[in-house]
mmCIF file of N, CA and C in Angstrom:
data_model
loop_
_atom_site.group_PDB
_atom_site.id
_atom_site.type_symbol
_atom_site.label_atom_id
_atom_site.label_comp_id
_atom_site.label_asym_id
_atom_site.label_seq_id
_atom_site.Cartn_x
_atom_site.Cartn_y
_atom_site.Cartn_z
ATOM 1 N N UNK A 1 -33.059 -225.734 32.998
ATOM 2 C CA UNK A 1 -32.089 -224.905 32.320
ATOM 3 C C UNK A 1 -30.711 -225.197 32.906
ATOM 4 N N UNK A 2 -29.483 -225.488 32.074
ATOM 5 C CA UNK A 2 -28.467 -225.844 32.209
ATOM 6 C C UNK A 2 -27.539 -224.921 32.635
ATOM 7 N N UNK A 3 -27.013 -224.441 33.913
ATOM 8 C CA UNK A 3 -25.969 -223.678 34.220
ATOM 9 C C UNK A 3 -25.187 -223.095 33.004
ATOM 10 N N UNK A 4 -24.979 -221.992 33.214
ATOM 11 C CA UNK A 4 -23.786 -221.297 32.218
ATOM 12 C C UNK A 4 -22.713 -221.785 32.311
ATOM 13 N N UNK A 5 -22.041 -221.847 31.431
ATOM 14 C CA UNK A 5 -20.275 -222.033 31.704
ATOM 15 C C UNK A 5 -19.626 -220.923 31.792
ATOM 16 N N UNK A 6 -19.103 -220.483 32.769
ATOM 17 C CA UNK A 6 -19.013 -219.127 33.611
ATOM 18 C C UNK A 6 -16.932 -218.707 32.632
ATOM 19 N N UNK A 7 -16.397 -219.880 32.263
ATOM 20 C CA UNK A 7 -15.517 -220.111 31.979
ATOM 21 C C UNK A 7 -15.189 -219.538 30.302
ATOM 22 N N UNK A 8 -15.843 -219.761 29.823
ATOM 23 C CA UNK A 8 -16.583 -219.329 28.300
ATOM 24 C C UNK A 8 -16.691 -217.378 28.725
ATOM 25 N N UNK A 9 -15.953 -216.821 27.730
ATOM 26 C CA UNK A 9 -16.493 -215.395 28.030
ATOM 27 C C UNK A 9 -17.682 -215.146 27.651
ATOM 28 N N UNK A 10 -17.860 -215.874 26.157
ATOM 29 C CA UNK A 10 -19.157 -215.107 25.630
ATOM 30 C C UNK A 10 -20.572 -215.685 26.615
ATOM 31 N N UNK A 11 -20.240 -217.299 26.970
ATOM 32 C CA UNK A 11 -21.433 -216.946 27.717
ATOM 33 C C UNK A 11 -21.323 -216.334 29.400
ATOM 34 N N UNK A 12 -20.594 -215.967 29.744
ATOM 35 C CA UNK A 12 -20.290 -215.343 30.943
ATOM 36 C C UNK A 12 -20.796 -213.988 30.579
ATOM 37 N N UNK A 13 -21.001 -213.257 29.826
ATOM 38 C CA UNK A 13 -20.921 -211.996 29.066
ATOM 39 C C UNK A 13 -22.322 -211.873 29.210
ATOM 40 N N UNK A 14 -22.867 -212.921 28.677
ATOM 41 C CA UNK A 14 -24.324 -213.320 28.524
ATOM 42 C C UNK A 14 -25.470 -213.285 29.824
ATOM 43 N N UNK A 15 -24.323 -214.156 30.418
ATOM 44 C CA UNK A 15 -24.959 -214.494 31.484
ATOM 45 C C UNK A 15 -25.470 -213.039 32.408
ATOM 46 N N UNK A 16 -23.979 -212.302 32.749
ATOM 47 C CA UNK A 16 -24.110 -211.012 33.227
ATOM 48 C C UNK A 16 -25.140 -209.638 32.703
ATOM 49 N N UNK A 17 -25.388 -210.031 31.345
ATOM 50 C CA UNK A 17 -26.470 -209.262 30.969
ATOM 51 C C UNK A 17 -28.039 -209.980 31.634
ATOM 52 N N UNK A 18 -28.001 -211.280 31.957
ATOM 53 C CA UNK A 18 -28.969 -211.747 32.470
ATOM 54 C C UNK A 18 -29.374 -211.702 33.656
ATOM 55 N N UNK A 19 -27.978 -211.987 34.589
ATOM 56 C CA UNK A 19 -28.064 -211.284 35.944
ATOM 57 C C UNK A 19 -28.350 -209.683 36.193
ATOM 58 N N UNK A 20 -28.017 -208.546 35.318
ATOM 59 C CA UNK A 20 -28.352 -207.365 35.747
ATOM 60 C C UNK A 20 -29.771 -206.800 35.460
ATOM 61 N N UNK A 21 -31.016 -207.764 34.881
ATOM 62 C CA UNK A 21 -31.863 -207.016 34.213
ATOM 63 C C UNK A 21 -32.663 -208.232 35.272
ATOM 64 N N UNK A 22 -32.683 -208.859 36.551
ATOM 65 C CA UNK A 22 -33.591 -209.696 37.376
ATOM 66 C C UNK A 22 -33.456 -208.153 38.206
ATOM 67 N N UNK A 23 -34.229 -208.502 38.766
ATOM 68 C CA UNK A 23 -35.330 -207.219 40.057
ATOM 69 C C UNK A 23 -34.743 -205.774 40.150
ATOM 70 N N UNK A 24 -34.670 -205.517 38.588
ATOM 71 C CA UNK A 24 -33.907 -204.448 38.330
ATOM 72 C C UNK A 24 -35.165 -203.104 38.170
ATOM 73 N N UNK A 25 -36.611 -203.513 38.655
ATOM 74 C CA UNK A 25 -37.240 -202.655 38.785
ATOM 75 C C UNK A 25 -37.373 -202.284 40.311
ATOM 76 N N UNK A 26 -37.208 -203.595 41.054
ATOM 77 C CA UNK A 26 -37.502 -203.262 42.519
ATOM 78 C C UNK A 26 -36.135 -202.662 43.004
ATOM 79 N N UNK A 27 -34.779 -203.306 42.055
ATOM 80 C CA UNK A 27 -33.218 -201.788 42.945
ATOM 81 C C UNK A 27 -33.912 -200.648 42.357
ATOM 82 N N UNK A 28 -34.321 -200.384 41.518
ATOM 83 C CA UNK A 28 -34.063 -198.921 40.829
ATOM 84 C C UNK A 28 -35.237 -198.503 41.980
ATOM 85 N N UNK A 29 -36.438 -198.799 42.268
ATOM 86 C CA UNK A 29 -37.708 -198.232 43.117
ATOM 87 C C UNK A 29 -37.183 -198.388 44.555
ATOM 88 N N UNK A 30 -36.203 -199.166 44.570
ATOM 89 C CA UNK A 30 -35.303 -199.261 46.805
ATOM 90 C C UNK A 30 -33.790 -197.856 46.149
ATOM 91 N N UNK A 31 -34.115 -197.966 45.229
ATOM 92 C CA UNK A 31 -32.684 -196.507 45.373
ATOM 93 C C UNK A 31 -33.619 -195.112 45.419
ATOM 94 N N UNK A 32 -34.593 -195.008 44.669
ATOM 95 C CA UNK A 32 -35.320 -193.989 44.199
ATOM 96 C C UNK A 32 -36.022 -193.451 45.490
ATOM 97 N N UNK A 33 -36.623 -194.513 46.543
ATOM 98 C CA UNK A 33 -37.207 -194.070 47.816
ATOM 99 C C UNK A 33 -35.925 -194.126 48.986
ATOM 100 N N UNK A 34 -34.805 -194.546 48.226
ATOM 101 C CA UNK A 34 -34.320 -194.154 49.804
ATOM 102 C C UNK A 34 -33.368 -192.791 49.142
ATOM 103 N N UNK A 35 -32.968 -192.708 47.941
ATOM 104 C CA UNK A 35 -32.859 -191.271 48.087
ATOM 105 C C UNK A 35 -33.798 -190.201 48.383
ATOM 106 N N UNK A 36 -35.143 -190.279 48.349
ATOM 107 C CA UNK A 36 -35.958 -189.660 48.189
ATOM 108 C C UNK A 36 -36.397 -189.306 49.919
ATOM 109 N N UNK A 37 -35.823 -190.262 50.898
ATOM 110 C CA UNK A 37 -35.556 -190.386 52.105
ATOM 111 C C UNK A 37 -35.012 -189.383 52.819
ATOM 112 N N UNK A 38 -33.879 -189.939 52.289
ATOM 113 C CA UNK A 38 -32.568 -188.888 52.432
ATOM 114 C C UNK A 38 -32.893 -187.710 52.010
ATOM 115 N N UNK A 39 -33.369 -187.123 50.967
ATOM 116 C CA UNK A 39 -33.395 -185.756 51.013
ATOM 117 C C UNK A 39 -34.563 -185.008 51.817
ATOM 118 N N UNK A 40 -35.700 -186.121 52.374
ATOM 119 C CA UNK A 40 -36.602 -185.472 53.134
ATOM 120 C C UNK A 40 -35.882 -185.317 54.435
ATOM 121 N N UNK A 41 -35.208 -186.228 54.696
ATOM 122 C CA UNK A 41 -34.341 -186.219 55.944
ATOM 123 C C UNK A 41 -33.643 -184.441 56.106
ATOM 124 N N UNK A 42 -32.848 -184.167 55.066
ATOM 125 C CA UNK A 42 -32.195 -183.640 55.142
ATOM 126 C C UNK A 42 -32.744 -182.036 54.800
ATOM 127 N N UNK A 43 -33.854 -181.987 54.449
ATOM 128 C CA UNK A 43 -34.719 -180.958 54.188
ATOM 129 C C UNK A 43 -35.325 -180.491 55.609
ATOM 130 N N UNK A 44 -35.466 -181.438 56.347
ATOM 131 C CA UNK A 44 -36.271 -181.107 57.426
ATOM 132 C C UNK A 44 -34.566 -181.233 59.020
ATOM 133 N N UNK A 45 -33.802 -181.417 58.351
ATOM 134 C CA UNK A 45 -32.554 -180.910 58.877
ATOM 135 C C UNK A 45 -31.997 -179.522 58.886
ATOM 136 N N UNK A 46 -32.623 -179.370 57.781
ATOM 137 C CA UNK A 46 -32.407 -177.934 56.988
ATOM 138 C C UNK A 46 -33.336 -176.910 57.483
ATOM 139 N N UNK A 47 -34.068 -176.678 57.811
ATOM 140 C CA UNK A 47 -35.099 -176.034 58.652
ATOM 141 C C UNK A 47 -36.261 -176.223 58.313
ATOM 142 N N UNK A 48 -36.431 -176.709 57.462
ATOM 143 C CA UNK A 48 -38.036 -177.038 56.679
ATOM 144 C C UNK A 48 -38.913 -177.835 57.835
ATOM 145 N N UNK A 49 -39.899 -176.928 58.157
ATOM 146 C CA UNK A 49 -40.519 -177.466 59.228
ATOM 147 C C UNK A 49 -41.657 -178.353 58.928
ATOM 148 N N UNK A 50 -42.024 -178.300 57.306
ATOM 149 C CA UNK A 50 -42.849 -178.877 56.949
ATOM 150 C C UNK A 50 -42.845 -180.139 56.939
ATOM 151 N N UNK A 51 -41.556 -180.799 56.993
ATOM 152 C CA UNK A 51 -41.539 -182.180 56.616
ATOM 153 C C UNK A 51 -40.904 -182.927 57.403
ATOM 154 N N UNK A 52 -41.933 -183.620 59.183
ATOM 155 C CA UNK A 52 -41.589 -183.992 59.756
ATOM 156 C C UNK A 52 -40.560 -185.543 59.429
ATOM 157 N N UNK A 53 -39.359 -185.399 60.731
ATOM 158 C CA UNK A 53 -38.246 -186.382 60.501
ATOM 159 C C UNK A 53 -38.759 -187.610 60.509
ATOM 160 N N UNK A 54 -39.862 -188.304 61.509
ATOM 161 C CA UNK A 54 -40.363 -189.636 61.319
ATOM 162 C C UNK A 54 -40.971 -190.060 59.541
ATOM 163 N N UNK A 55 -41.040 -189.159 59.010
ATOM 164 C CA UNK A 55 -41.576 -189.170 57.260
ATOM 165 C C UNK A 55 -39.954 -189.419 56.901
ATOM 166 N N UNK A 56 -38.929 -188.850 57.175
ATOM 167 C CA UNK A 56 -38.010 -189.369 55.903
ATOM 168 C C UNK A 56 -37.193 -190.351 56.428
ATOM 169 N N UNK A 57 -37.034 -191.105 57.881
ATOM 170 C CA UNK A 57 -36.556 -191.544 58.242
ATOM 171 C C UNK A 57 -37.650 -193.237 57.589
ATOM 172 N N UNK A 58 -38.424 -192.953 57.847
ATOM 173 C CA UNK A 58 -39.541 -194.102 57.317
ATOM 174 C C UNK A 58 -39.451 -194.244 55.684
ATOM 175 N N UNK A 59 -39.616 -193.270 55.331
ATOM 176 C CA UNK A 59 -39.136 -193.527 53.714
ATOM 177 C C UNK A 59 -38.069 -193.757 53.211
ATOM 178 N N UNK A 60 -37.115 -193.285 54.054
ATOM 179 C CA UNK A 60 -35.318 -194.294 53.772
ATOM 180 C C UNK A 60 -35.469 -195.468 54.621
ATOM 181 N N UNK A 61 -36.086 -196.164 55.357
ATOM 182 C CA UNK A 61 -36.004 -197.332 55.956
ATOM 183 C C UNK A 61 -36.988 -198.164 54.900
ATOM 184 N N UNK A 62 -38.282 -197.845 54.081
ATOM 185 C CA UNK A 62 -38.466 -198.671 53.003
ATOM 186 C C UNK A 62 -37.909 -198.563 52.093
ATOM 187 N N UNK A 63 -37.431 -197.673 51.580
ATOM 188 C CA UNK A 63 -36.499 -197.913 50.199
ATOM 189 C C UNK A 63 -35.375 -199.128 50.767
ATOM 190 N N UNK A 64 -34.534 -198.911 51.693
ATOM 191 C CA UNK A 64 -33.488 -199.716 52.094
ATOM 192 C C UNK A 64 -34.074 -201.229 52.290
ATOM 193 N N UNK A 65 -35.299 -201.284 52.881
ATOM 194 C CA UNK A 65 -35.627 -202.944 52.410
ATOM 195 C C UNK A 65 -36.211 -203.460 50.950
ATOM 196 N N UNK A 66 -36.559 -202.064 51.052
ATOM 197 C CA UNK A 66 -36.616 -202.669 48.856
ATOM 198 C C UNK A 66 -35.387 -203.126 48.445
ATOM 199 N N UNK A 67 -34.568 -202.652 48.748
ATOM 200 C CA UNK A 67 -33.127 -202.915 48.012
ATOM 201 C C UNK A 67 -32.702 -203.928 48.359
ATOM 202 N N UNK A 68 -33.164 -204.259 49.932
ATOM 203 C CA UNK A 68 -32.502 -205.380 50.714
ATOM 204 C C UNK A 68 -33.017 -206.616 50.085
ATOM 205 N N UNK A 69 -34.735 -206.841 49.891
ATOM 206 C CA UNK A 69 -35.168 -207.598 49.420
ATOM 207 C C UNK A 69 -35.070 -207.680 47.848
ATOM 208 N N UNK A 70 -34.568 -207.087 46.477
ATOM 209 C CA UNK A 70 -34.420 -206.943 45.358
ATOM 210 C C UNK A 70 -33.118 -207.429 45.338
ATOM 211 N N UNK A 71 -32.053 -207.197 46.406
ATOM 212 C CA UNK A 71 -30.422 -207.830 46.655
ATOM 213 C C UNK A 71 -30.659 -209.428 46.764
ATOM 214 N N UNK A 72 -32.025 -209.957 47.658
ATOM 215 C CA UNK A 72 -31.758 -211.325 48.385
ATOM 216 C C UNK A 72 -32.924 -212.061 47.141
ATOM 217 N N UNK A 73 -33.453 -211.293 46.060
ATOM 218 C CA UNK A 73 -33.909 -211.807 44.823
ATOM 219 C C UNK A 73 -33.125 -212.252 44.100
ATOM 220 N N UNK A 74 -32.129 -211.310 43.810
ATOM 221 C CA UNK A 74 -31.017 -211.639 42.316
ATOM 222 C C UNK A 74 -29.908 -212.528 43.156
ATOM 223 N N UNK A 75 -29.977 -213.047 44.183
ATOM 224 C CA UNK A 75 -28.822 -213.730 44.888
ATOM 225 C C UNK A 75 -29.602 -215.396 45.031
ATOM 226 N N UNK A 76 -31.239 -215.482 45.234
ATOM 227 C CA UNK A 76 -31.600 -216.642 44.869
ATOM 228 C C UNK A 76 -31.983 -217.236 43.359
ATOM 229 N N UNK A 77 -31.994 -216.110 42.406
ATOM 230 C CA UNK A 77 -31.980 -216.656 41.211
ATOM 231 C C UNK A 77 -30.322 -216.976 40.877
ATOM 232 N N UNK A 78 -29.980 -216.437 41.123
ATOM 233 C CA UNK A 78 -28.045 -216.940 40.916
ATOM 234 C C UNK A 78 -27.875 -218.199 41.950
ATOM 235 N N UNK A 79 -28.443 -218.059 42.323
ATOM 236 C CA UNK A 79 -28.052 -219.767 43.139
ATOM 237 C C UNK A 79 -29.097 -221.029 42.678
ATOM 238 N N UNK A 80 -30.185 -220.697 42.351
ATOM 239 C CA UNK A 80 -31.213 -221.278 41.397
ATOM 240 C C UNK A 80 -30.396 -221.646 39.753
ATOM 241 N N UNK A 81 -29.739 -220.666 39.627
ATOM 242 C CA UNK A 81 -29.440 -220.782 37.907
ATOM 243 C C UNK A 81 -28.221 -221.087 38.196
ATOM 244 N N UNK A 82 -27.579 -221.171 38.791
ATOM 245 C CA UNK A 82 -26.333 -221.976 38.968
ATOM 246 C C UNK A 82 -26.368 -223.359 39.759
ATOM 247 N N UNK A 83 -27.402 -224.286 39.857
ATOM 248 C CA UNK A 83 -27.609 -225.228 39.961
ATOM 249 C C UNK A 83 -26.937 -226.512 39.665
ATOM 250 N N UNK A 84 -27.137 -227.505 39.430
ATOM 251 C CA UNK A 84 -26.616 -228.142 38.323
ATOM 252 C C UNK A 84 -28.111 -229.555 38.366
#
């Protein structure tokens, strides 16, 4: 597959709809657990004794490598598809 011509709007336009829909299930599932982190974090900041801190600190540290690794996905297909 032949590089886009980034120069061209319409296919630049194109292209960017192509870049935002690669590992756009694994950002949305690394945002979803590390907010979901964060608010256990902050629940059990809050006095909630139920929901020890090693639980939300661990569940915002995997969401954040979901994201990390779903970031270092769409950065080797953009260097893959911008090839020549």
């Amino acid at each position: 597959m032949a590089p886009p011509d980034l120069k061209d709007p319409a296919q630049c336009a194109a292209y960017r709809q192509e870049l935002r829909g690669v590992a756009l299930g694994l950002r949305r599932a690394g945002i979803g657990l590390s907010l979901a982190g964060a608010l256990l974090v902050l629940a059990q900041r809050k006095g909630i004794d139920a929901v020890p801190l090693w639980l939300g600190v661990g569940v915002l540290g995997i969401g954040v490598l979901i994201v990390i690794a779903a970031i270092s996905t769409r950065t080797a297909y953009h260097r893959l598809r911008m090839r020549s």
